XYZ file of C-alpha atoms in Angstrom:
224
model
C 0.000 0.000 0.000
C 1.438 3.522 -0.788
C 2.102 5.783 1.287
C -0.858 8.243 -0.395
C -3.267 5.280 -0.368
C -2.411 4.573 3.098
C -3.403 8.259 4.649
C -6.655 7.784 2.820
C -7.320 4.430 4.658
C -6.427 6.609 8.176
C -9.057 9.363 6.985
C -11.671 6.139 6.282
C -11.263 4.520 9.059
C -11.336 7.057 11.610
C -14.543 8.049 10.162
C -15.978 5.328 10.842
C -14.817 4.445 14.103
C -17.385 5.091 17.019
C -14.383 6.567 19.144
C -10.699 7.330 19.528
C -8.395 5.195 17.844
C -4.876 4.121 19.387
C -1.651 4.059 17.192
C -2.062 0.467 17.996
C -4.955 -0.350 16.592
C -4.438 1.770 13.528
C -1.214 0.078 13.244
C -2.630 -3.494 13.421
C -5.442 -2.504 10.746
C -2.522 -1.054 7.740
C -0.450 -4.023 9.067
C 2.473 -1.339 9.338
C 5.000 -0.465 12.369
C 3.275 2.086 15.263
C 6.358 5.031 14.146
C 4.643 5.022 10.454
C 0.887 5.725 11.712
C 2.423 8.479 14.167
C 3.748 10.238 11.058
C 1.190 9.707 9.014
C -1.442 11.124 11.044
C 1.384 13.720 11.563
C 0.867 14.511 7.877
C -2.307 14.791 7.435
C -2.412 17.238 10.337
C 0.105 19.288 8.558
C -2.282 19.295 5.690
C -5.125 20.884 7.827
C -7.342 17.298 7.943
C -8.775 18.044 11.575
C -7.418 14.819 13.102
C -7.236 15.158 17.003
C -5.691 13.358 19.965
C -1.725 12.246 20.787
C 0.219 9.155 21.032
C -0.807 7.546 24.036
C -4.335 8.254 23.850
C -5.709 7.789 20.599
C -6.861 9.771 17.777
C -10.304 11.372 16.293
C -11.362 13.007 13.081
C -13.684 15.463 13.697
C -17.047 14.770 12.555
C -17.411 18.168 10.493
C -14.748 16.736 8.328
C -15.903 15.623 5.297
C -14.619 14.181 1.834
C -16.352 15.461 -1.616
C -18.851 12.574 -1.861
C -18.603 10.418 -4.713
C -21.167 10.252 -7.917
C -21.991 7.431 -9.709
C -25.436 6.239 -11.371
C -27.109 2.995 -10.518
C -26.374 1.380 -13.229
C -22.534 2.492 -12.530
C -23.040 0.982 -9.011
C -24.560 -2.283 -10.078
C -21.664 -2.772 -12.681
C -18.997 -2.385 -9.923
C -20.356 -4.449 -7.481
C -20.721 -6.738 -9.860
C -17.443 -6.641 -10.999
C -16.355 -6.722 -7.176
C -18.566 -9.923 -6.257
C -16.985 -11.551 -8.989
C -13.034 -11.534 -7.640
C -14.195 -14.140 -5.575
C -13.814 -16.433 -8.814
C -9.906 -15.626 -8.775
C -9.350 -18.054 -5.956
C -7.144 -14.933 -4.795
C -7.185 -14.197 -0.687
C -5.527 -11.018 -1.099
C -7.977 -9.373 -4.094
C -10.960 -11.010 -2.268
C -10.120 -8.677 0.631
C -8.820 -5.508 -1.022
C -12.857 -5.902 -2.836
C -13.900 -5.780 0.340
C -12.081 -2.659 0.959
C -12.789 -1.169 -1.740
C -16.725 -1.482 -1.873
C -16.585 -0.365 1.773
C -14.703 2.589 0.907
C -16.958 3.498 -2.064
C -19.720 3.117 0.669
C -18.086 5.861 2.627
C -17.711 8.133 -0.105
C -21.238 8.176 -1.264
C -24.405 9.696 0.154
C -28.280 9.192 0.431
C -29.970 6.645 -1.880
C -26.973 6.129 -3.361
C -24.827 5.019 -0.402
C -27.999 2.549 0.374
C -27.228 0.961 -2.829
C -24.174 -0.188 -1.946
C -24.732 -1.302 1.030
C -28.208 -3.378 0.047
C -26.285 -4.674 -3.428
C -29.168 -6.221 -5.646
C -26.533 -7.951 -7.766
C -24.344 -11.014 -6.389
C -22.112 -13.531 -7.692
C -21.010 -17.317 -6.478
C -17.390 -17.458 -5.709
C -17.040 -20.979 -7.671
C -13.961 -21.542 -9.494
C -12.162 -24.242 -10.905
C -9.115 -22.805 -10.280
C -6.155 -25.038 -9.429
C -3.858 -23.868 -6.696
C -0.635 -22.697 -7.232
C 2.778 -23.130 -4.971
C 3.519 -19.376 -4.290
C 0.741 -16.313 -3.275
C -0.128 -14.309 -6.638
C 0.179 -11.263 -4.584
C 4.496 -11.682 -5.603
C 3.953 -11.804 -8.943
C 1.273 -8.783 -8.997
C 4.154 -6.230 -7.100
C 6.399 -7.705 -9.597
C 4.748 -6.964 -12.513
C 4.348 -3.503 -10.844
C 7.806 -3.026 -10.228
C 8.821 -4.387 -13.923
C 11.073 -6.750 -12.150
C 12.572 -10.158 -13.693
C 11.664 -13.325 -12.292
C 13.021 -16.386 -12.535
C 10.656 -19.286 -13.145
C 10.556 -23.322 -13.244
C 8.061 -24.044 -15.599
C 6.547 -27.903 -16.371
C 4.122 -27.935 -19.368
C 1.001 -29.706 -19.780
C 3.337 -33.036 -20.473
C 5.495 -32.683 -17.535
C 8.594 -31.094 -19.266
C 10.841 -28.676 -17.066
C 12.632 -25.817 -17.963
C 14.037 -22.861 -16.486
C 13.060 -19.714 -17.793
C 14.200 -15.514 -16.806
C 10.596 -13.508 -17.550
C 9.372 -10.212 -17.494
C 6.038 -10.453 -15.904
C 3.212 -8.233 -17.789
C -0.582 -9.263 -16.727
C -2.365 -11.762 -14.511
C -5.595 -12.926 -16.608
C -8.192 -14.910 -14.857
C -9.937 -17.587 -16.721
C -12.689 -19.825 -15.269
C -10.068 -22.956 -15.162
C -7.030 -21.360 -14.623
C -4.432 -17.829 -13.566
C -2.459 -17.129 -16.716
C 0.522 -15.012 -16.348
C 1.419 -13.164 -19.690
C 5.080 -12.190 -19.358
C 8.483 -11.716 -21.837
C 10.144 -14.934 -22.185
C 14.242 -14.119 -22.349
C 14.558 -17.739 -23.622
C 11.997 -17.468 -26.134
C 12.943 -13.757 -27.048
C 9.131 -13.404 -27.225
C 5.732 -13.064 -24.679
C 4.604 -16.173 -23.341
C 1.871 -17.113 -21.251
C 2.075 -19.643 -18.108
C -0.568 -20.887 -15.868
C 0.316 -20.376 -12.648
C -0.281 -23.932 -11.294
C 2.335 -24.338 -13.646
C 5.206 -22.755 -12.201
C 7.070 -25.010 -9.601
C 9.207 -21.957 -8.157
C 9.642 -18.550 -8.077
C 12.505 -16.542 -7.796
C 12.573 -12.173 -7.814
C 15.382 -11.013 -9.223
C 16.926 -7.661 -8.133
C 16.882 -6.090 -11.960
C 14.225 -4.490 -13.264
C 13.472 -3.203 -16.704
C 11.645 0.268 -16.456
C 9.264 0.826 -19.042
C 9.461 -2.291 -20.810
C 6.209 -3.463 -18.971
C 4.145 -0.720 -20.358
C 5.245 -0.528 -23.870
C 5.307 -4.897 -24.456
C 1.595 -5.023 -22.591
C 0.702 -2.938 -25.670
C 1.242 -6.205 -27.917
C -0.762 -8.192 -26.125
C -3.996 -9.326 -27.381
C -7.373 -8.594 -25.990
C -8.645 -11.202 -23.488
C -11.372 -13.513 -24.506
């Protein structure tokens, strides 16, 4: 989570909690060290967000503090809940709870009717997959792929043949059967695609190739 992403969380969740918050417990919620909260509320108090309270005995966000409330039609809501219900397909822990997160937060942001919406979805979706497990979280491979950092893969195809291969990681795509991993193959000199219950292990590698990601995920074609 980035650091600007982070203060926003702070801002949400002290809005929503019925009373003062410790540096503890806002520590254990962004899963980050007690000395980062302190500055980040530090922060946002510096940029005039009317957070109150000390280390030691908790912190409150005034309740005339608001954000500019979101606007969306129904239709617009609908099609993102939708689209939120339906991560639970992925078979992926960590993107099942940042839709959580993210619904909640949209929640927060809205008002009236529209917030009621949200919260009383009339759209759902079953989180049945077929999705075979892999040996390693997909979370690695998605801050990877972020970071345009190389990997180093052992791959066994569909007949059981091993081979080591350096990648460049480009896009995750989700099919009902299996996680596909689009990436540049250095052995292949060319993109290649492997399902993730594929790959046997996983190694990050400490170089990275900046801007490649963008400008090879242009070749890819659209997903079907």
């Amino acid at each position: 989570m980035s650091r600007s992403d982070r203060m926003f969380e702070i801002i949400q969740i002290l809005r929503s909690a019925p009373g003062a918050m410790t540096s503890v417990e806002l520590s254990a919620r962004l899963e980050v060290h007690q000395r980062t909260v302190y500055r980040d509320i530090a922060a946002l108090q510096a940029m005039r967000v009317p957070i109150e309270g000390e280390a030691g005995i908790g912190y409150i966000l005034r309740s005339d503090y608001s954000l500019p409330p979101l606007t969306f039609e129904a239709g617009e809501i609908d099609a993102i809940l939708t689209g939120l219900a339906l991560v639970g397909r992925t078979g992926d822990g960590e993107l099942v709870s940042a839709a959580a997160r993210a619904r909640d937060r949209i929640a927060a942001g809205l008002a009236g009717n529209l917030k009621t919406l949200v919260m009383d979805p009339i759209v759902a979706a079953s989180a049945w997959h077929e999705i075979p497990p892999g040996c390693f979280d997909p979370a690695m491979l998605r801050a990877a792929i972020r970071e345009e950092r190389m990997l180093e893969i052992t791959y066994r195809d569909e007949l059981g043949n091993e081979t080591v291969r350096r990648i460049l990681p480009l896009m995750l795509a989700y099919f009902v059967g299996a996680v596909v991993l689009a990436a540049w193959c250095d052995l292949r000199q060319d993109i290649r695609h492997f399902r993730l219950d594929r790959i046997w292990t996983l190694d990050v590698l400490p170089e990275r190739r900046q801007g490649a990601g963008h400008r090879l995920r242009k070749l890819l074609p659209d997903i079907q």
